[in-house]
XYZ file of N, CA and C in Angstrom:
543
model
N -14.863 18.780 -6.172
C -15.422 19.354 -4.967
C -14.537 20.465 -4.430
N -15.157 21.356 -3.684
C -14.360 22.400 -3.066
C -13.471 21.772 -2.013
N -12.410 22.478 -1.641
C -11.476 21.922 -0.675
C -10.391 21.108 -1.353
N -10.442 21.058 -2.667
C -9.445 20.313 -3.428
C -8.809 21.272 -4.429
N -7.558 21.069 -4.668
C -6.867 21.816 -5.705
C -7.078 21.084 -7.020
N -7.353 21.791 -8.077
C -7.563 21.148 -9.382
C -6.347 21.376 -10.259
N -5.737 20.319 -10.675
C -4.655 20.394 -11.650
C -5.194 19.778 -12.925
N -5.150 20.519 -13.976
C -5.681 20.038 -15.249
C -4.565 19.432 -16.086
N -4.777 18.219 -16.543
C -3.858 17.587 -17.480
C -4.542 17.626 -18.834
N -3.856 18.117 -19.800
C -4.471 18.219 -21.128
C -3.706 17.344 -22.119
N -4.464 16.730 -22.987
C -3.847 15.960 -24.066
C -4.712 16.115 -25.309
N -4.083 16.106 -26.437
C -4.804 16.259 -27.688
C -4.881 14.896 -28.340
N -6.088 14.508 -28.720
C -6.303 13.207 -29.331
C -7.095 13.391 -30.616
N -6.488 13.070 -31.710
C -7.115 13.114 -33.025
C -7.839 14.436 -33.266
N -7.150 15.549 -32.960
C -7.688 16.850 -33.307
C -8.637 17.457 -32.292
N -8.992 16.761 -31.219
C -9.884 17.363 -30.236
C -9.181 17.451 -28.889
N -9.622 18.354 -28.095
C -9.008 18.581 -26.795
C -9.804 17.846 -25.723
N -9.139 16.926 -25.035
C -9.754 16.213 -23.910
C -9.121 16.746 -22.628
N -9.909 16.891 -21.589
C -9.382 17.361 -20.321
C -9.645 16.314 -19.256
N -8.594 16.008 -18.510
C -8.719 15.084 -17.404
C -8.332 15.861 -16.152
N -9.143 15.784 -15.117
C -8.889 16.548 -13.912
C -8.481 15.616 -12.778
N -7.423 15.991 -12.072
C -7.012 15.264 -10.878
C -7.199 16.212 -9.710
N -7.973 15.797 -8.736
C -8.238 16.620 -7.565
C -7.298 16.210 -6.437
N -6.305 17.031 -6.160
C -5.415 16.783 -5.039
C -6.033 17.415 -3.799
N -6.171 16.623 -2.749
C -6.749 17.141 -1.515
C -5.768 18.112 -0.854
N -6.279 19.248 -0.447
C -5.467 20.277 0.191
C -5.407 19.980 1.689
N -4.226 19.701 2.230
C -4.109 19.370 3.655
C -4.636 20.457 4.586
N -4.670 21.707 4.121
C -5.161 22.806 4.949
C -6.682 22.912 4.936
N -7.324 22.250 3.992
C -8.771 22.364 3.861
C -9.503 21.048 4.097
N -8.772 20.007 4.465
C -9.361 18.685 4.688
C -8.916 18.160 6.052
N -9.818 17.467 6.728
C -9.481 16.874 8.018
C -10.039 15.457 8.072
N -9.148 14.497 8.310
C -9.577 13.110 8.497
C -9.890 12.911 9.969
N -10.914 12.106 10.244
C -11.287 11.793 11.619
C -11.883 10.392 11.650
N -12.083 9.876 12.849
C -12.718 8.565 13.027
C -14.173 8.811 13.402
N -15.112 8.226 12.639
C -16.533 8.431 12.918
C -16.961 7.603 14.141
N -18.174 7.803 14.657
C -18.612 7.084 15.870
C -18.587 5.556 15.748
N -18.615 5.037 14.521
C -18.567 3.586 14.319
C -17.142 3.066 14.157
N -16.152 3.950 14.263
C -14.759 3.530 14.191
C -14.155 3.529 12.798
N -14.849 4.115 11.816
C -14.353 4.134 10.440
C -13.726 5.479 10.101
N -12.836 5.473 9.123
C -12.196 6.700 8.661
C -13.207 7.558 7.924
N -13.208 8.856 8.243
C -14.116 9.819 7.627
C -13.307 11.052 7.229
N -13.920 11.911 6.407
C -13.235 13.098 5.895
C -14.181 14.288 5.900
N -13.683 15.404 6.403
C -14.440 16.651 6.364
C -13.654 17.642 5.518
N -14.316 18.165 4.474
C -13.724 19.212 3.649
C -14.445 20.515 3.991
N -14.112 21.579 3.291
C -14.756 22.869 3.571
C -16.273 22.815 3.398
N -16.728 22.030 2.435
C -18.157 22.051 2.115
C -18.892 20.735 2.343
N -18.192 19.658 2.713
C -18.881 18.377 2.828
C -18.248 17.504 3.895
N -19.091 16.714 4.528
C -18.638 15.753 5.534
C -18.896 14.357 4.979
N -17.832 13.646 4.679
C -17.933 12.271 4.191
C -17.818 11.370 5.413
N -18.927 10.787 5.840
C -19.000 10.039 7.091
C -18.201 8.741 7.071
N -17.809 8.303 5.888
C -16.948 7.131 5.760
C -16.268 7.185 4.402
N -14.945 6.993 4.407
C -14.198 7.018 3.149
C -13.311 5.786 3.044
N -12.890 5.540 1.832
C -11.999 4.414 1.532
C -10.697 4.982 0.982
N -9.574 4.519 1.532
C -8.251 4.956 1.079
C -7.581 3.810 0.332
N -7.078 4.102 -0.854
C -6.396 3.091 -1.670
C -5.089 3.661 -2.193
N -4.042 2.874 -2.056
C -2.741 3.286 -2.579
C -2.730 3.132 -4.094
N -2.201 4.138 -4.783
C -2.046 4.003 -6.232
C -0.668 3.463 -6.583
N 0.313 3.673 -5.702
C 1.681 3.171 -5.890
C 2.089 2.426 -4.616
N 1.486 1.271 -4.349
C 1.658 0.649 -3.033
C 3.059 0.204 -2.661
N 3.870 -0.205 -3.602
C 5.180 -0.730 -3.239
C 6.256 0.341 -3.150
N 6.212 1.296 -4.049
C 7.299 2.252 -4.138
C 7.060 3.552 -3.369
N 5.820 3.952 -3.227
C 5.480 5.189 -2.521
C 4.208 4.953 -1.706
N 4.327 4.202 -0.619
C 3.135 3.780 0.117
C 2.330 4.901 0.772
N 2.922 6.078 0.998
C 2.196 7.172 1.641
C 2.056 8.383 0.731
N 2.205 8.154 -0.569
C 2.013 9.210 -1.562
C 0.977 8.741 -2.572
N 0.273 9.689 -3.155
C -0.720 9.429 -4.199
C -1.738 8.378 -3.757
N -2.460 8.721 -2.712
C -3.471 7.843 -2.132
C -4.841 8.321 -2.593
N -5.585 7.434 -3.195
C -6.927 7.765 -3.661
C -7.904 7.719 -2.489
N -8.746 8.754 -2.387
C -9.776 8.823 -1.350
C -11.125 8.799 -2.048
N -11.952 7.803 -1.700
C -13.267 7.641 -2.328
C -14.337 7.525 -1.271
N -15.579 7.830 -1.681
C -16.700 7.574 -0.777
C -17.049 6.089 -0.880
N -18.014 5.649 -0.142
C -18.326 4.219 -0.107
C -19.035 3.732 -1.373
N -19.437 4.653 -2.241
C -19.997 4.278 -3.548
C -18.912 4.245 -4.616
N -17.642 4.317 -4.184
C -16.461 4.264 -5.050
C -16.324 5.487 -5.954
N -16.906 6.618 -5.547
C -16.718 7.882 -6.251
C -15.495 8.562 -5.658
N -14.510 8.836 -6.505
C -13.287 9.426 -5.994
C -13.521 10.864 -5.554
N -13.096 11.163 -4.338
C -13.179 12.508 -3.780
C -11.931 13.284 -4.168
N -10.790 12.632 -4.106
C -9.538 13.280 -4.455
C -8.350 12.389 -4.164
N -7.161 12.948 -4.361
C -5.903 12.229 -4.183
C -5.087 12.938 -3.105
N -4.548 12.168 -2.193
C -3.591 12.693 -1.231
C -2.232 12.621 -1.910
N -1.629 13.768 -2.147
C -0.320 13.779 -2.813
C 0.741 13.146 -1.907
N 0.726 13.527 -0.611
C 1.673 12.960 0.339
C 1.059 13.061 1.733
N 0.925 11.935 2.419
C 0.321 11.929 3.756
C 1.125 12.788 4.725
N 2.422 12.930 4.502
C 3.270 13.726 5.386
C 2.898 15.209 5.374
N 2.154 15.658 4.363
C 1.746 17.057 4.276
C 0.572 17.383 5.201
N -0.103 16.353 5.721
C -1.283 16.559 6.558
C -0.880 16.762 8.013
N -1.726 17.436 8.789
C -1.438 17.592 10.221
C -1.311 16.227 10.897
N -0.595 16.148 12.012
C -0.324 14.861 12.668
C -1.569 14.008 12.949
N -2.673 14.631 13.372
C -3.881 13.850 13.687
C -4.428 13.160 12.426
N -4.512 13.905 11.322
C -5.007 13.319 10.069
C -4.022 12.299 9.524
N -2.729 12.628 9.578
C -1.703 11.710 9.061
C -1.748 10.377 9.799
N -1.926 10.404 11.108
C -2.002 9.175 11.893
C -3.203 8.328 11.470
N -4.329 8.951 11.226
C -5.531 8.231 10.784
C -5.298 7.623 9.399
N -4.696 8.390 8.495
C -4.398 7.894 7.145
C -3.491 6.668 7.225
N -2.411 6.776 8.004
C -1.443 5.682 8.108
C -2.052 4.443 8.753
N -2.880 4.606 9.784
C -3.525 3.453 10.428
C -4.512 2.773 9.487
N -5.272 3.572 8.727
C -6.228 2.999 7.783
C -5.497 2.181 6.715
N -4.416 2.733 6.190
C -3.646 2.021 5.162
C -2.978 0.775 5.732
N -2.483 0.845 6.961
C -1.844 -0.323 7.582
C -2.852 -1.463 7.745
N -4.085 -1.128 8.093
C -5.114 -2.164 8.247
C -5.505 -2.755 6.892
N -5.626 -1.909 5.884
C -6.035 -2.375 4.552
C -4.931 -3.178 3.867
N -3.705 -2.756 4.049
C -2.578 -3.385 3.367
C -1.702 -4.147 4.347
N -2.324 -4.922 5.195
C -1.583 -5.705 6.178
C -0.571 -6.576 5.452
N 0.680 -6.494 5.876
C 1.761 -7.229 5.229
C 2.724 -7.714 6.312
N 2.553 -8.961 6.785
C 3.399 -9.469 7.865
C 4.882 -9.464 7.492
N 5.718 -9.197 8.505
C 7.158 -9.150 8.295
C 7.797 -10.480 8.652
N 8.601 -10.980 7.734
C 9.343 -12.225 7.942
C 10.662 -11.873 8.614
N 10.924 -12.507 9.764
C 12.171 -12.232 10.471
C 13.203 -13.351 10.291
N 12.718 -14.549 9.955
C 13.632 -15.670 9.752
C 13.012 -16.660 8.773
N 13.850 -17.285 7.971
C 13.403 -18.346 7.060
C 14.050 -19.629 7.533
N 13.207 -20.609 7.902
C 13.727 -21.899 8.367
C 14.063 -22.803 7.190
N 13.171 -22.820 6.190
C 13.432 -23.658 5.019
C 12.593 -23.190 3.840
N 13.061 -23.547 2.640
C 12.321 -23.337 1.401
C 12.410 -24.648 0.642
N 11.263 -25.286 0.437
C 11.230 -26.575 -0.250
C 10.381 -26.478 -1.502
N 10.844 -27.118 -2.574
C 10.107 -27.143 -3.830
C 9.349 -28.454 -3.936
N 8.047 -28.370 -4.227
C 7.212 -29.554 -4.435
C 6.270 -29.285 -5.599
N 6.394 -30.073 -6.633
C 5.514 -30.009 -7.800
C 5.364 -28.593 -8.368
N 6.474 -27.874 -8.483
C 6.461 -26.556 -9.110
C 6.153 -25.400 -8.186
N 5.780 -25.677 -6.955
C 5.545 -24.613 -5.979
C 6.647 -24.652 -4.931
N 6.898 -23.498 -4.337
C 7.905 -23.397 -3.290
C 7.202 -23.126 -1.969
N 7.553 -23.908 -0.953
C 6.935 -23.787 0.360
C 7.941 -23.184 1.327
N 7.546 -22.083 1.925
C 8.387 -21.330 2.848
C 7.945 -21.616 4.277
N 8.877 -22.039 5.113
C 8.664 -22.131 6.556
C 9.404 -20.932 7.139
N 8.650 -20.007 7.743
C 9.236 -18.748 8.196
C 8.785 -18.411 9.616
N 9.403 -17.385 10.172
C 8.995 -16.824 11.458
C 8.416 -15.439 11.208
N 7.191 -15.238 11.711
C 6.519 -13.940 11.639
C 6.070 -13.612 13.057
N 6.600 -12.546 13.607
C 6.280 -12.133 14.986
C 6.465 -13.266 15.985
N 7.510 -14.074 15.786
C 7.813 -15.161 16.711
C 7.002 -16.426 16.495
N 6.108 -16.435 15.507
C 5.288 -17.609 15.217
C 5.726 -18.236 13.901
N 5.698 -19.544 13.856
C 6.063 -20.259 12.635
C 4.875 -20.239 11.673
N 5.166 -19.961 10.421
C 4.138 -19.888 9.376
C 4.677 -20.593 8.146
N 3.817 -21.340 7.476
C 4.170 -21.996 6.222
C 3.231 -21.484 5.140
N 3.800 -21.113 3.991
C 2.974 -20.693 2.860
C 3.641 -21.121 1.563
N 2.834 -21.249 0.520
C 3.322 -21.676 -0.788
C 3.363 -20.530 -1.770
N 4.375 -20.543 -2.630
C 4.528 -19.527 -3.664
C 4.611 -20.229 -5.006
N 3.710 -19.853 -5.917
C 3.751 -20.362 -7.289
C 4.444 -19.317 -8.152
N 5.008 -19.725 -9.260
C 5.679 -18.824 -10.205
C 6.592 -17.862 -9.456
N 7.617 -18.431 -8.895
C 8.512 -17.711 -7.986
C 9.154 -16.487 -8.635
N 9.367 -16.513 -9.944
C 10.003 -15.364 -10.608
C 9.093 -14.141 -10.620
N 7.804 -14.320 -10.517
C 6.859 -13.206 -10.512
C 6.407 -12.820 -9.107
N 6.560 -13.708 -8.152
C 5.981 -13.488 -6.832
C 6.996 -13.231 -5.723
N 8.259 -13.099 -6.084
C 9.279 -12.642 -5.141
C 9.972 -11.471 -5.819
N 9.863 -10.294 -5.187
C 10.418 -9.080 -5.797
C 11.338 -8.373 -4.834
N 12.490 -8.011 -5.331
C 13.435 -7.193 -4.581
C 13.076 -5.747 -4.878
N 12.817 -4.953 -3.836
C 12.458 -3.552 -4.009
C 13.709 -2.680 -3.906
N 13.616 -1.472 -4.440
C 14.750 -0.548 -4.431
C 15.264 -0.272 -3.027
N 14.393 -0.357 -2.044
C 14.757 -0.035 -0.662
C 15.571 -1.134 0.014
N 15.739 -2.279 -0.654
C 16.424 -3.416 -0.039
C 15.451 -4.397 0.598
N 14.171 -4.093 0.513
C 13.138 -4.988 1.031
C 12.834 -6.058 -0.009
N 12.265 -7.177 0.458
C 11.840 -8.255 -0.434
C 10.355 -8.497 -0.180
N 9.562 -8.478 -1.253
C 8.126 -8.707 -1.174
C 7.830 -10.096 -1.750
N 7.091 -10.908 -0.987
C 6.681 -12.242 -1.432
C 5.161 -12.291 -1.477
N 4.615 -12.894 -2.509
C 3.172 -13.065 -2.625
C 2.885 -14.555 -2.698
N 2.050 -15.055 -1.776
C 1.777 -16.494 -1.746
C 0.704 -16.879 -2.748
N 0.408 -18.159 -2.818
C -0.543 -18.695 -3.793
C -1.954 -18.142 -3.602
N -2.274 -17.643 -2.395
C -3.602 -17.082 -2.121
C -3.642 -15.571 -2.305
N -2.535 -14.959 -2.723
C -2.488 -13.512 -2.929
C -2.090 -12.714 -1.700
N -1.773 -13.392 -0.600
C -1.303 -12.692 0.600
C 0.125 -12.228 0.385
N 0.434 -11.044 0.916
C 1.788 -10.521 0.763
C 2.533 -10.584 2.085
N 3.828 -10.837 1.982
C 4.742 -10.872 3.120
C 5.949 -10.026 2.748
N 6.609 -9.471 3.746
C 7.754 -8.622 3.439
C 8.929 -8.946 4.348
N 10.102 -8.859 3.763
C 11.353 -8.844 4.516
C 11.815 -7.397 4.377
N 11.707 -6.594 5.446
C 11.955 -5.153 5.323
C 13.356 -4.785 4.840
N 14.361 -5.564 5.231
C 15.733 -5.275 4.822
C 16.487 -6.600 4.699
N 16.746 -7.016 3.479
C 17.407 -8.296 3.227
C 18.777 -8.355 3.915
N 19.451 -7.223 4.022
C 20.785 -7.197 4.625
C 20.755 -7.297 6.147
N 19.605 -7.082 6.750
C 19.483 -7.172 8.215
C 19.215 -8.609 8.675
N 18.932 -9.509 7.721
C 18.689 -10.908 8.092
C 19.981 -11.582 8.537
N 19.834 -12.605 9.347
C 20.994 -13.421 9.714
C 21.546 -14.047 8.430
N 22.862 -14.209 8.332
C 23.453 -14.740 7.095
C 22.851 -16.070 6.640
N 22.572 -17.013 7.555
C 22.025 -18.311 7.126
C 20.616 -18.163 6.543
N 19.836 -17.192 7.056
C 18.502 -16.932 6.504
C 18.629 -16.266 5.140
N 19.500 -15.287 5.033
C 19.691 -14.577 3.769
C 20.135 -15.533 2.663
N 21.023 -16.474 2.975
C 21.507 -17.444 1.974
C 20.372 -18.301 1.407
N 19.334 -18.535 2.202
C 18.216 -19.367 1.727
C 17.376 -18.660 0.670
N 17.241 -17.336 0.774
C 16.373 -16.628 -0.167
C 17.134 -16.011 -1.338
N 18.420 -15.765 -1.179
C 19.187 -15.087 -2.234
C 19.092 -15.766 -3.601
N 19.093 -17.095 -3.720
C 18.988 -17.694 -5.066
C 17.704 -17.327 -5.813
N 16.670 -16.889 -5.097
C 15.395 -16.578 -5.722
C 15.243 -15.102 -6.065
N 16.253 -14.306 -5.771
C 16.162 -12.869 -5.994
C 16.701 -12.433 -7.351
N 17.297 -13.334 -8.103
C 17.915 -12.932 -9.363
C 17.308 -13.617 -10.537
């Protein structure tokens, strides 16, 4: 579509030339807004998408870069290379939409971690409230990120985050450290 920059990636496969196109949305030619029903929408130079869906392609390592923008029929409109390149009004809408879609509660304290029948049960504090959740296959569902954050995925697929392992109180940090290696 117009309003997008086209970067062509070319690869040769068994003697023929295949072309794959990635449409990066141009921050100067696209404007995100909230439609009358409260949903994220996008206006480009030639089209008004009354409702769009934003999906992270690299959710853990680059949460505000390489964001896929699709219409409600799952047809990709383009890719946001970096949300920071957009004007403040559009960037705020992008960030709020992603925060709602990728809700990830922050753990501020760990009261206990107990193992029962191969699963680990975490009693934690999230926003001052006590929460208990179970984690199966702990080696795959607790990940230390490059930023110093720890991502936990419970048995139901819900994600929780400890934004900075070093900012935790020492007694809380000692409870989770054995599971990070």
